[in-house]
PDB file of C-alpha atoms in Angstrom:
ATOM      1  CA  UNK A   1      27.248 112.997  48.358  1.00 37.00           C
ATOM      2  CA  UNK A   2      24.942 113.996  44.900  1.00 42.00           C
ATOM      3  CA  UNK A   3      25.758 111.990  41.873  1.00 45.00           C
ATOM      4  CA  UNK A   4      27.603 115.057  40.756  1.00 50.00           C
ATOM      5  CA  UNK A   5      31.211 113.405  41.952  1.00 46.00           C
ATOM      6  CA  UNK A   6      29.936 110.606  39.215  1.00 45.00           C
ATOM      7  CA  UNK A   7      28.740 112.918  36.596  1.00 47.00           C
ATOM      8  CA  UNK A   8      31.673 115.636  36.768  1.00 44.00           C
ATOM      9  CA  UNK A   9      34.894 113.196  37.937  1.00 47.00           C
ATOM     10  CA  UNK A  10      37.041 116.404  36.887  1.00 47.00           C
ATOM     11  CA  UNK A  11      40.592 116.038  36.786  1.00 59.00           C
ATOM     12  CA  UNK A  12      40.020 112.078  36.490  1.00 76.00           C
ATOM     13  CA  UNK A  13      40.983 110.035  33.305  1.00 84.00           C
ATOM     14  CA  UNK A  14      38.150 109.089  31.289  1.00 92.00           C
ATOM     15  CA  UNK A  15      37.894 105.589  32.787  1.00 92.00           C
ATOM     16  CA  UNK A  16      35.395 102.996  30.608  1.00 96.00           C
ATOM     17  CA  UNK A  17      34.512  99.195  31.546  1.00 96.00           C
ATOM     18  CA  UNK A  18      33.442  95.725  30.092  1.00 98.00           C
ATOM     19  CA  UNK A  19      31.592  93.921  32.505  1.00 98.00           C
ATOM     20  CA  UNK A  20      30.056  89.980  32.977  1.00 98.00           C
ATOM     21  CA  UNK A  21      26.771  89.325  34.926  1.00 98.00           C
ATOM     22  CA  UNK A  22      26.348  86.184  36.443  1.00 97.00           C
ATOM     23  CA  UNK A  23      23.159  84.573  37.589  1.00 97.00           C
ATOM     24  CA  UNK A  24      23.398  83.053  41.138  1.00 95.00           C
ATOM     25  CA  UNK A  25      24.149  79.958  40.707  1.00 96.00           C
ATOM     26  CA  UNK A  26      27.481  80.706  38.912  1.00 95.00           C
ATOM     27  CA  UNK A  27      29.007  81.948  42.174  1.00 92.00           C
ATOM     28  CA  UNK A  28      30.658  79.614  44.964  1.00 88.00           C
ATOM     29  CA  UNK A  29      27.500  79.092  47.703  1.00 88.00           C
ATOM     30  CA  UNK A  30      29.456  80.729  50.402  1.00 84.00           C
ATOM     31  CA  UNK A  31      29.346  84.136  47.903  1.00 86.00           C
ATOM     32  CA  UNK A  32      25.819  83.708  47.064  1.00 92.00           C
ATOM     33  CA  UNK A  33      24.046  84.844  50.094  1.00 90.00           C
ATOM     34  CA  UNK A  34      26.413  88.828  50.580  1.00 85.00           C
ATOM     35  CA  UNK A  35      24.815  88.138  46.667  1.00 89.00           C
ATOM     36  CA  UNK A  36      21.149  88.050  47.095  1.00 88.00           C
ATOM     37  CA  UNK A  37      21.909  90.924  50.135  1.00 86.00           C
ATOM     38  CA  UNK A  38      22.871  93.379  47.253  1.00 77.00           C
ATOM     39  CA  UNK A  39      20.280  92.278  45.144  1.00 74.00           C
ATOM     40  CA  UNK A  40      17.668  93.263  47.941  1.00 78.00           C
ATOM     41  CA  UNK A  41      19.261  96.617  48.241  1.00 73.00           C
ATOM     42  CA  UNK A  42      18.406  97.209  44.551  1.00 60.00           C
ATOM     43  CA  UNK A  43      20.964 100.664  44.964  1.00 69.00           C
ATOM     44  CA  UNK A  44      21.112 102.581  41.664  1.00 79.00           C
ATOM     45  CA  UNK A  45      24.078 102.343  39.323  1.00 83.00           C
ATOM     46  CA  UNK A  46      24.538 105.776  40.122  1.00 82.00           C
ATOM     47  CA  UNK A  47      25.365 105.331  43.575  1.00 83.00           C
ATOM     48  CA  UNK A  48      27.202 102.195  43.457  1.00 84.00           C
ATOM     49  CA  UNK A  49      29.724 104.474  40.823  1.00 84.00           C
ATOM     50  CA  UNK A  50      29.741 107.499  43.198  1.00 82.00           C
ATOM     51  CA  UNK A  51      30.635 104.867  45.940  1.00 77.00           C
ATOM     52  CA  UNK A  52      33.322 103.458  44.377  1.00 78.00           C
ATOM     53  CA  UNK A  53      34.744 106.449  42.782  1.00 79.00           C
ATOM     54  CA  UNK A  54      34.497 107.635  46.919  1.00 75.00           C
ATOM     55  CA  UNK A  55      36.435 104.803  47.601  1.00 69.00           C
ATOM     56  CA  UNK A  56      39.155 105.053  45.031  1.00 68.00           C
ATOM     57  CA  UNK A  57      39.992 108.766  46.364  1.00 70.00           C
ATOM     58  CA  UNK A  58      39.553 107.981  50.158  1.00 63.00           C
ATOM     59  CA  UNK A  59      42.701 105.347  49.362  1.00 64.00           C
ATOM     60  CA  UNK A  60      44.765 108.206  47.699  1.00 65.00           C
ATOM     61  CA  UNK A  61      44.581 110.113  50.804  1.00 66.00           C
ATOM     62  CA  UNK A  62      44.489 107.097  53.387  1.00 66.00           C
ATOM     63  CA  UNK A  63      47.237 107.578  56.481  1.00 65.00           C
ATOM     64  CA  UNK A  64      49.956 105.489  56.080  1.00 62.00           C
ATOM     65  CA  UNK A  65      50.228 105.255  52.107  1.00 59.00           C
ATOM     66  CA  UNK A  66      48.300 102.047  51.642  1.00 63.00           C
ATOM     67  CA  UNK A  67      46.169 102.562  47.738  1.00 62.00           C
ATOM     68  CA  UNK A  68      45.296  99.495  48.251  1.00 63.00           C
ATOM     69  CA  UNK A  69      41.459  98.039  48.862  1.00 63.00           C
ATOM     70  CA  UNK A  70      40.820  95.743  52.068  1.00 63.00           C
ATOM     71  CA  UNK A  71      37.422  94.424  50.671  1.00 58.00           C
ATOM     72  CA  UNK A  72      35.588  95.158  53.318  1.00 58.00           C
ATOM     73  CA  UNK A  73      33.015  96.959  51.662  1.00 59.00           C
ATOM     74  CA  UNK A  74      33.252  95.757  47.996  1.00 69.00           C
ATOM     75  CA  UNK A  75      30.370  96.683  45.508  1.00 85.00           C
ATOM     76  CA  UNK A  76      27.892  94.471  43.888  1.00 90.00           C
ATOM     77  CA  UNK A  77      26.063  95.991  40.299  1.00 92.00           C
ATOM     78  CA  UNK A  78      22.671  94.180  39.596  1.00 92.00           C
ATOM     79  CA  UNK A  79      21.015  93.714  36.018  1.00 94.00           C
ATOM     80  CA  UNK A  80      17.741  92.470  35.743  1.00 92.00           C
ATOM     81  CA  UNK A  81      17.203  90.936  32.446  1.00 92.00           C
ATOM     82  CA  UNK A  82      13.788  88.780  31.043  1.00 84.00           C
ATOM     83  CA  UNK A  83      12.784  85.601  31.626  1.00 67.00           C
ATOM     84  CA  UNK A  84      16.008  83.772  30.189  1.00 53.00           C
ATOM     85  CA  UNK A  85      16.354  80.477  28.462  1.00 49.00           C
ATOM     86  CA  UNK A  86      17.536  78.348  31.538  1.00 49.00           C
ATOM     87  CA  UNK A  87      14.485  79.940  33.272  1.00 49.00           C
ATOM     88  CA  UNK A  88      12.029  78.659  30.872  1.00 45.00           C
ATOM     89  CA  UNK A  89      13.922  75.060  30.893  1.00 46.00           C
ATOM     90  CA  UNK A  90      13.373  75.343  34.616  1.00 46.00           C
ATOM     91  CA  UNK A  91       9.708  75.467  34.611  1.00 44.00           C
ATOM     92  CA  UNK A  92       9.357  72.925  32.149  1.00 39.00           C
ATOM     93  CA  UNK A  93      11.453  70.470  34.084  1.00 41.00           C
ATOM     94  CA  UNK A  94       8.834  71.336  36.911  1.00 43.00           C
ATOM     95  CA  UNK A  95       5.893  69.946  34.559  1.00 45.00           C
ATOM     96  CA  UNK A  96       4.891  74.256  34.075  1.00 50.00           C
ATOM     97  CA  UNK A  97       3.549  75.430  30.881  1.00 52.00           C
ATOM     98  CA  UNK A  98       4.722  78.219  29.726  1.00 50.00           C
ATOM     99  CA  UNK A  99       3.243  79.556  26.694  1.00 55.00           C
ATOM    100  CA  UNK A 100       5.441  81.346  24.031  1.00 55.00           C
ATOM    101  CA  UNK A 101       3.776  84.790  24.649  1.00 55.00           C
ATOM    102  CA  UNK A 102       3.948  84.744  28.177  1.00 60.00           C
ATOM    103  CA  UNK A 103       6.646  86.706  29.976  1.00 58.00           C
ATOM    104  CA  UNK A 104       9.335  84.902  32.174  1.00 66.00           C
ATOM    105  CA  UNK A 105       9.929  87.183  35.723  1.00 76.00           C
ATOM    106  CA  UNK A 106      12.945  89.006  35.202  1.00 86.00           C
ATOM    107  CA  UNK A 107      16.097  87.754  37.032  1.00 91.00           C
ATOM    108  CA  UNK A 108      18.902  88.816  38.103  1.00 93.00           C
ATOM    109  CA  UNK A 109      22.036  89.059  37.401  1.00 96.00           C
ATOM    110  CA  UNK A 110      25.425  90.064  39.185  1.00 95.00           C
ATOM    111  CA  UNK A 111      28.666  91.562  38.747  1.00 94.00           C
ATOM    112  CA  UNK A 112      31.163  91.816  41.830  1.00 90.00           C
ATOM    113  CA  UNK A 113      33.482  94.904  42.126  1.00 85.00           C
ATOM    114  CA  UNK A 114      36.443  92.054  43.097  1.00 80.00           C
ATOM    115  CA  UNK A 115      38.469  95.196  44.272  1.00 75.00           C
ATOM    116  CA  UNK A 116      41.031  93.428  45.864  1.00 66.00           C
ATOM    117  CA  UNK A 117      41.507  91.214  42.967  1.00 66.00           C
ATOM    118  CA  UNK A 118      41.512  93.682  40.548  1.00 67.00           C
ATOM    119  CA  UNK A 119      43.811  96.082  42.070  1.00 65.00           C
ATOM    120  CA  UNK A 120      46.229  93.190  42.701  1.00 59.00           C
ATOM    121  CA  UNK A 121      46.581  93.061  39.067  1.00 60.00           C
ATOM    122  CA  UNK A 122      46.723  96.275  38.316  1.00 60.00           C
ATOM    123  CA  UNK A 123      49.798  97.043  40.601  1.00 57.00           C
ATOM    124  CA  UNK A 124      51.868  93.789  38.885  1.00 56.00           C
ATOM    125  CA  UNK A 125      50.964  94.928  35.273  1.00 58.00           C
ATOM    126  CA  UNK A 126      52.475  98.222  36.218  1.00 56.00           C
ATOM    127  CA  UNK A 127      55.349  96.748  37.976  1.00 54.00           C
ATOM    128  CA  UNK A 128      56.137  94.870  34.691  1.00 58.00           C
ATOM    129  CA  UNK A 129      55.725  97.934  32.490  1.00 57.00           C
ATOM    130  CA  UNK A 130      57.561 100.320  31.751  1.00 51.00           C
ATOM    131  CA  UNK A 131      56.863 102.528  34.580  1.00 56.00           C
ATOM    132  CA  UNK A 132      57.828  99.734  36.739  1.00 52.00           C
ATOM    133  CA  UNK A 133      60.768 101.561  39.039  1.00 62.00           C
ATOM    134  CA  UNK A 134      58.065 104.517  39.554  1.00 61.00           C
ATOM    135  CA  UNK A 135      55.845 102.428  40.369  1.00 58.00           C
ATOM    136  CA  UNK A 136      58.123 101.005  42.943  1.00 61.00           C
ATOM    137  CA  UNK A 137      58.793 104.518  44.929  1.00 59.00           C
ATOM    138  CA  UNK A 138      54.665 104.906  44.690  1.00 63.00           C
ATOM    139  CA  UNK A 139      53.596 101.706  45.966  1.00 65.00           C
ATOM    140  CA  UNK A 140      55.867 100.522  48.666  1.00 61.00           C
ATOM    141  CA  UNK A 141      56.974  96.893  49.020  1.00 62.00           C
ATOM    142  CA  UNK A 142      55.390  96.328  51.992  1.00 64.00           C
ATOM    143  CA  UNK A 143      52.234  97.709  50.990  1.00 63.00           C
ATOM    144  CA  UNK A 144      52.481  95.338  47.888  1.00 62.00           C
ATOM    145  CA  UNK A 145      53.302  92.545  50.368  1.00 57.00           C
ATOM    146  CA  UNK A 146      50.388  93.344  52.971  1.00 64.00           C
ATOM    147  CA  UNK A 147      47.893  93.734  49.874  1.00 51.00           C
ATOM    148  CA  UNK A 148      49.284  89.776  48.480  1.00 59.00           C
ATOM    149  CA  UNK A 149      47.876  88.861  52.258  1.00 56.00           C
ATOM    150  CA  UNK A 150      44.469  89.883  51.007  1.00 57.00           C
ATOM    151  CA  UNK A 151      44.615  88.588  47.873  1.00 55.00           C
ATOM    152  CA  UNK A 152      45.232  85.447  49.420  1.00 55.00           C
ATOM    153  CA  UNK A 153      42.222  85.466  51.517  1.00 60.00           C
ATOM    154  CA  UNK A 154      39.824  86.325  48.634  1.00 59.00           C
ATOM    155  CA  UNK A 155      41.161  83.389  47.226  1.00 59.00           C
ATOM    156  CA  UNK A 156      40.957  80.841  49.821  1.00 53.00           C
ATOM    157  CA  UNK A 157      37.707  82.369  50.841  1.00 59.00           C
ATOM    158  CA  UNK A 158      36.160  82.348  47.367  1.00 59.00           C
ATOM    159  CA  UNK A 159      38.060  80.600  45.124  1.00 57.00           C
ATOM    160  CA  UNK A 160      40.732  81.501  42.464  1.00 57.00           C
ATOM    161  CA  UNK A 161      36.864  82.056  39.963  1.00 68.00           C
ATOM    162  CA  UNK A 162      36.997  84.792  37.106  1.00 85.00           C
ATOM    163  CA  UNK A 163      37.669  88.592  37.182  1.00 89.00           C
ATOM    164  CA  UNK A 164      33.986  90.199  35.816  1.00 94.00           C
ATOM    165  CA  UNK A 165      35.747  93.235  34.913  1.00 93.00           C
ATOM    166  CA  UNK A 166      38.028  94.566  32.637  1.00 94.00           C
ATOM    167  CA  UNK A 167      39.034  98.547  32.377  1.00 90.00           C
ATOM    168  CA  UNK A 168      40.528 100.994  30.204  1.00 93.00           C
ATOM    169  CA  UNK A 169      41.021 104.500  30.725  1.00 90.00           C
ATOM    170  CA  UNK A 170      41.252 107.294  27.623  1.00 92.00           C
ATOM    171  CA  UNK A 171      38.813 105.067  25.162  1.00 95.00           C
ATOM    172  CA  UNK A 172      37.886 101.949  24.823  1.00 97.00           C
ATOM    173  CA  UNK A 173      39.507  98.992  23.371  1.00 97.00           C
ATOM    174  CA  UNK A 174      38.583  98.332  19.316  1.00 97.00           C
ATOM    175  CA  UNK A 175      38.358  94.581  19.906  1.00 98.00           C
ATOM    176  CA  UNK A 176      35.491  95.500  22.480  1.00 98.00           C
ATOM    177  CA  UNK A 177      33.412  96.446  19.875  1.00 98.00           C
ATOM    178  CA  UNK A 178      33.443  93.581  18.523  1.00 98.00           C
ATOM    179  CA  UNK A 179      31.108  92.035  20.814  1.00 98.00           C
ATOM    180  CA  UNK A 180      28.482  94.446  20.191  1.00 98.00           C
ATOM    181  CA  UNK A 181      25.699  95.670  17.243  1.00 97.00           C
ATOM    182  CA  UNK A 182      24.080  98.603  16.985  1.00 95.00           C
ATOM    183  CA  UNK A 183      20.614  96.814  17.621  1.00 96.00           C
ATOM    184  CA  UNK A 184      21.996  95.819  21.176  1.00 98.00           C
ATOM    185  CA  UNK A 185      20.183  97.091  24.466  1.00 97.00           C
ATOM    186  CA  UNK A 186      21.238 100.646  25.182  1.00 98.00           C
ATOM    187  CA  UNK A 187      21.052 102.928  27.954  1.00 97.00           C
ATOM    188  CA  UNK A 188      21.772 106.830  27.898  1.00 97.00           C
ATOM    189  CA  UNK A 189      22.305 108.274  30.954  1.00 95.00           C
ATOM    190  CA  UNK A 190      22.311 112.081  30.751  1.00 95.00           C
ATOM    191  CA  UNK A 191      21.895 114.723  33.543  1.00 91.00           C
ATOM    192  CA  UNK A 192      21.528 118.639  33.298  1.00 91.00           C
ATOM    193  CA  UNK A 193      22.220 118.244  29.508  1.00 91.00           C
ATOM    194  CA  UNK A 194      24.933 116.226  29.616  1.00 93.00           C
ATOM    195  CA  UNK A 195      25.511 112.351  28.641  1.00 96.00           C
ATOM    196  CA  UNK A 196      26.806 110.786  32.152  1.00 93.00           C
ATOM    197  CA  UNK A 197      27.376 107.199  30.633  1.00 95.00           C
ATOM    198  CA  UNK A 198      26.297 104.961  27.764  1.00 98.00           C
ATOM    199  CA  UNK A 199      25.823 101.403  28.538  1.00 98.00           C
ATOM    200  CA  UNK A 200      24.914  98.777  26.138  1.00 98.00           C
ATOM    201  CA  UNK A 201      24.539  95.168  26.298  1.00 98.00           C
ATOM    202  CA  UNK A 202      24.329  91.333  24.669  1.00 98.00           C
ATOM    203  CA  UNK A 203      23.922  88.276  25.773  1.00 98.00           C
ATOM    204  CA  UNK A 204      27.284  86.307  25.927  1.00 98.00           C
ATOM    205  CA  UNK A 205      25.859  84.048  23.651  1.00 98.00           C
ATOM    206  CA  UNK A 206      25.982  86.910  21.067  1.00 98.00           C
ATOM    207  CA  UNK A 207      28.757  88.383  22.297  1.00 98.00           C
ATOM    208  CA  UNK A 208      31.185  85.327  21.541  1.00 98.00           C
ATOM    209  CA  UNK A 209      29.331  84.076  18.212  1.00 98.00           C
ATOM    210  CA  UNK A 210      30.659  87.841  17.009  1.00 98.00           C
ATOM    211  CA  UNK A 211      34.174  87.344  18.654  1.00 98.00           C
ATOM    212  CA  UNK A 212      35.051  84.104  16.896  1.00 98.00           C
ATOM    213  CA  UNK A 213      33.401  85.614  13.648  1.00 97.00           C
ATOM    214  CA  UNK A 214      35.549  88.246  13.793  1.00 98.00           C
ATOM    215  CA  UNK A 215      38.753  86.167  15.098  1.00 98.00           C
ATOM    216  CA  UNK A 216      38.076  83.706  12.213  1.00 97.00           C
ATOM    217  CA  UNK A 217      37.876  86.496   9.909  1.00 97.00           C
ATOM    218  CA  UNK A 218      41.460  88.165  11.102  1.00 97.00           C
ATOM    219  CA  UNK A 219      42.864  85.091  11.303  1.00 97.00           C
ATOM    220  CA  UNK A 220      42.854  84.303   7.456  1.00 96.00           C
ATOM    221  CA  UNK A 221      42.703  87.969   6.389  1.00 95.00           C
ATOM    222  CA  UNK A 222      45.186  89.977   8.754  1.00 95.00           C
ATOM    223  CA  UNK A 223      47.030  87.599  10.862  1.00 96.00           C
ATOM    224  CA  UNK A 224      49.335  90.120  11.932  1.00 95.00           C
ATOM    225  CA  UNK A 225      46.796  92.630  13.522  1.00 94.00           C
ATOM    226  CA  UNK A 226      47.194  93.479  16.846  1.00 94.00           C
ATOM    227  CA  UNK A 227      43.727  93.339  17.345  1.00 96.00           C
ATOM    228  CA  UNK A 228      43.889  89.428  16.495  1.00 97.00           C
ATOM    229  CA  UNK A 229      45.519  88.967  19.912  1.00 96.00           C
ATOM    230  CA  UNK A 230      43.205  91.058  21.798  1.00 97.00           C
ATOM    231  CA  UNK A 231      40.077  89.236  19.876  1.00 98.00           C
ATOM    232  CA  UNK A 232      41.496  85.781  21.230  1.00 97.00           C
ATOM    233  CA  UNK A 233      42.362  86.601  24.693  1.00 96.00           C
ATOM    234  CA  UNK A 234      38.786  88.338  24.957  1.00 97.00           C
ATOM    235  CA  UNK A 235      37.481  84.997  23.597  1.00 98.00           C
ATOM    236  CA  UNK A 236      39.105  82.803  26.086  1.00 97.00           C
ATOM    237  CA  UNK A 237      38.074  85.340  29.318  1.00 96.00           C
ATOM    238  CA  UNK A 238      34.094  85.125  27.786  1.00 98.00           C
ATOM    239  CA  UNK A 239      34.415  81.552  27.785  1.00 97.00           C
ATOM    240  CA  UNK A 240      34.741  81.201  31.403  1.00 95.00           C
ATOM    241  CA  UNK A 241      31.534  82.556  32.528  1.00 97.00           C
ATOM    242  CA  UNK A 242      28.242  80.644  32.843  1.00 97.00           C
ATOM    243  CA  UNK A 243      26.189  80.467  29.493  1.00 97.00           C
ATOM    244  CA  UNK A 244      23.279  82.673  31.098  1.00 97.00           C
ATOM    245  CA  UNK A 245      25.533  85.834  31.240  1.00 98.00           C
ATOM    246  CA  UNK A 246      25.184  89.279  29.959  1.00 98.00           C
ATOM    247  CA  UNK A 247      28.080  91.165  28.710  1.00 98.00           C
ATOM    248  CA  UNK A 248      27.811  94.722  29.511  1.00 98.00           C
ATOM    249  CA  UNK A 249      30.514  98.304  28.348  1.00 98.00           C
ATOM    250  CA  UNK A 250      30.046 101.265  30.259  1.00 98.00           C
ATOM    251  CA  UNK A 251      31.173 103.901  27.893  1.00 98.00           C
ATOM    252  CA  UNK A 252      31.673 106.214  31.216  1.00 95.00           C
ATOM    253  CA  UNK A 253      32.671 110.021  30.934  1.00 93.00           C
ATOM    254  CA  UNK A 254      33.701 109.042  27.622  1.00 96.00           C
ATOM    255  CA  UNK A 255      30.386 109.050  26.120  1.00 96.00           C
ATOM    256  CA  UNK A 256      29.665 112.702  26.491  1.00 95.00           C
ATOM    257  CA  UNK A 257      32.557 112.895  24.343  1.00 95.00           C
ATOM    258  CA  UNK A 258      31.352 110.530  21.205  1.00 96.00           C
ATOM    259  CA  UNK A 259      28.226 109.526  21.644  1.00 96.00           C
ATOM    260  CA  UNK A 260      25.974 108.680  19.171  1.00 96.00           C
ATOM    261  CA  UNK A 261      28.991 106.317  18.895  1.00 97.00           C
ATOM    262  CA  UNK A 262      29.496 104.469  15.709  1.00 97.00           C
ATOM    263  CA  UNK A 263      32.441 102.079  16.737  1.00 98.00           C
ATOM    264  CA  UNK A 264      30.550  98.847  16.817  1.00 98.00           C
ATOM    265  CA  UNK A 265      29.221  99.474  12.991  1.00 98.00           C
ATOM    266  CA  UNK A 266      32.921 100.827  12.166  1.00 98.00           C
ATOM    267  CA  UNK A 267      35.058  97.725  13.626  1.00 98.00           C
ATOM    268  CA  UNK A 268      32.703  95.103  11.735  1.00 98.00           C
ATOM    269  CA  UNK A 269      32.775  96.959   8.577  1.00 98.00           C
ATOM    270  CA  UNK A 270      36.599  97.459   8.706  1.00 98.00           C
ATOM    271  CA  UNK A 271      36.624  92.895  10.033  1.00 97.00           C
ATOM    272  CA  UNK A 272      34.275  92.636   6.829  1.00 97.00           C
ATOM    273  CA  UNK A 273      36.361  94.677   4.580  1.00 98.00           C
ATOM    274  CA  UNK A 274      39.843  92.953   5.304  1.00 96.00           C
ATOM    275  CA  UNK A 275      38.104  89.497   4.966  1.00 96.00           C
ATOM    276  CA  UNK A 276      37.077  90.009   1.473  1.00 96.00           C
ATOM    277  CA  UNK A 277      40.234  92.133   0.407  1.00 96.00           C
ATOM    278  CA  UNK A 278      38.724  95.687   0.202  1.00 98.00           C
ATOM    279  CA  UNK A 279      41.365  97.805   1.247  1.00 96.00           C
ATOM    280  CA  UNK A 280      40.228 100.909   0.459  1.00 98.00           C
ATOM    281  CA  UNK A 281      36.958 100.231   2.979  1.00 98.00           C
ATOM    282  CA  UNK A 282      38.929  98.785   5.405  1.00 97.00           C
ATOM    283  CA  UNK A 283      41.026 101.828   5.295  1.00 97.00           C
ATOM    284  CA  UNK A 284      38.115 103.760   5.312  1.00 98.00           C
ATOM    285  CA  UNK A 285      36.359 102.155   8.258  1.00 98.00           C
ATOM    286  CA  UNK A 286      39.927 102.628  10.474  1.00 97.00           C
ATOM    287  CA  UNK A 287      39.896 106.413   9.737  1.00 98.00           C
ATOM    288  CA  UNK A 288      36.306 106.888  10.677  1.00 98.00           C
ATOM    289  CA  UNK A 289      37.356 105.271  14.002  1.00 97.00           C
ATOM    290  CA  UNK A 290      40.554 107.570  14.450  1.00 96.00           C
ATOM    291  CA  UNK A 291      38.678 110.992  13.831  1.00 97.00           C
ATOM    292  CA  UNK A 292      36.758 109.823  16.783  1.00 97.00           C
ATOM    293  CA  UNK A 293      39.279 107.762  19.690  1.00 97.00           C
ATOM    294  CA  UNK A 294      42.784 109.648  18.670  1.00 95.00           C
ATOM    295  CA  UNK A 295      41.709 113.196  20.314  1.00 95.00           C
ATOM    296  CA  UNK A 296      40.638 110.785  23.363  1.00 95.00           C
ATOM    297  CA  UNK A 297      43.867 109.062  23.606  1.00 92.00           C
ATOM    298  CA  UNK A 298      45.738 112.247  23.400  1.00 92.00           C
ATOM    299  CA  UNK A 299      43.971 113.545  25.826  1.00 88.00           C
ATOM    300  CA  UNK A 300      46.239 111.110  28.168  1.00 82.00           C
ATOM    301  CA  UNK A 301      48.965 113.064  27.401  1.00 79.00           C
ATOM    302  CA  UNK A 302      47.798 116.813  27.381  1.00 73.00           C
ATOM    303  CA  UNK A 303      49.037 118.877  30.538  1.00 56.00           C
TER     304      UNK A 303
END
């Protein structure tokens, strides 16, 4: 299969993602060593996406109605980022110089697909919604039940540890801006003339020094906002991962559709605005962000 399933995905909802990347030593030892495997493969991200997107539509048509994922073969991303911090500590608690122009190795990072996991949650949030009794008729009770089996497993096997992925489909979250600036690392991925994905990333250092900012900002200014809630709760996931992480969003299809992508600029203006009573910039920034996610959003909804 080309990367053309991953660059096309037509008929499919525009599906973006917030990842964490963990070093090594963040992950249970028993997890560590399928780790370094994947590492060693050093796949591109474009076929670990057309893999999984494979995946995702061999379930749909699986015999016997199951959706769910067994695990078996789940997916591993890799970053490789510079020589970080704890790397430099390292050396010098070996007695190693390092001098400040010199160049740490890179190292690497990883980010677990957690399928099973995921998916698990996925099905309860939309047996909770509103869609629930649908959802019922779609996903059998004893396909739920057989899937809580493997749930189970991952958890004895690995621990109950932290989901590194969040999703959204038809745009992206406004609070997930948050964590970003415009000076950020940024990949554009574009093919035959087209933008296949933007991906841009901070350290989660950076990432949750902006969150709080902006929480502590809402707080006093709007306490009412929506977007306060979503700011904490994104807060308190970041806070779980190991100090040496990388936050990564994967714009996806999306970014074909907005990019060059303001958002990040946009949702700190609008923070900034509220927090020192301008109004009419506030209101300003909010519109500049609707004129560009509404038409996605709607899109959800178009036949």
């Amino acid at each position: 299969m080309t990367g053309n399933l991953y660059r096309g995905q037509a008929g499919l909802p525009f599906s973006s993602t917030l990842r964490v990347y963990e070093p090594l030593e963040a992950f249970p030892a028993e997890q560590q060593a399928a780790l370094r495997t994947a590492g060693a493969r050093a796949e591109s991200r474009a076929a670990v996406e057309n893999a999984e997107l494979l995946a995702s539509l061999g379930r749909i048509t699986r015999p016997g109605g199951d959706p769910f994922p067994t695990g078996q073969t789940d997916l591993v991303r890799v970053l490789a980022v510079s020589g970080s911090a704890a790397a430099r500590n390292d050396a010098a608690g070996k007695g190693e110089e390092i001098g400040d122009g010199e160049v740490l190795p890179a190292r690497l990072l990883y980010c677990p697909s957690q399928l099973v996991l995921r998916a698990g949650l996925a099905a309860n949030a939309l047996m909770e919604g509103i869609h629930g009794p649908l959802a019922q008729l779609l996903i059998p009770e004893e396909q739920r039940d057989r899937h809580q089996e493997r749930i189970d497993q991952v958890k004895a096997r690995e621990g109950l540890g932290r989901v590194h992925t969040r999703a959204s489909t038809w745009g992206i979250p406004f609070s997930w801006f948050c964590l970003f600036q415009e000076s950020d690392p940024t990949d554009v991925v574009e093919s035959d003339g087209r933008i296949v994905t933007v991906r841009i990333r901070a350290t989660i250092a950076a990432a949750l020094e902006r969150v709080r900012h902006a929480v502590a900002h809402l707080a006093l200014a709007a306490p009412d906002l929506d977007m306060l809630e979503d700011l904490t709760q994104l807060t308190e996931w970041l806070e779980l991962f190991h100090p040496e992480s990388v936050v990564e969003l994967d714009y996806g299809a999306v970014a074909d559709k907005v990019y060059p992508d303001e958002s990040p600029m946009d949702v700190r203006l609008g923070i900034e605005c509220l927090a020192e009573g301008d109004m009419t910039g506030a209101a300003a920034a909010y519109r500049r962000l609707a004129s560009r996610w509404i038409p996605i959003r709607q899109l959800a909804r178009a036949s």
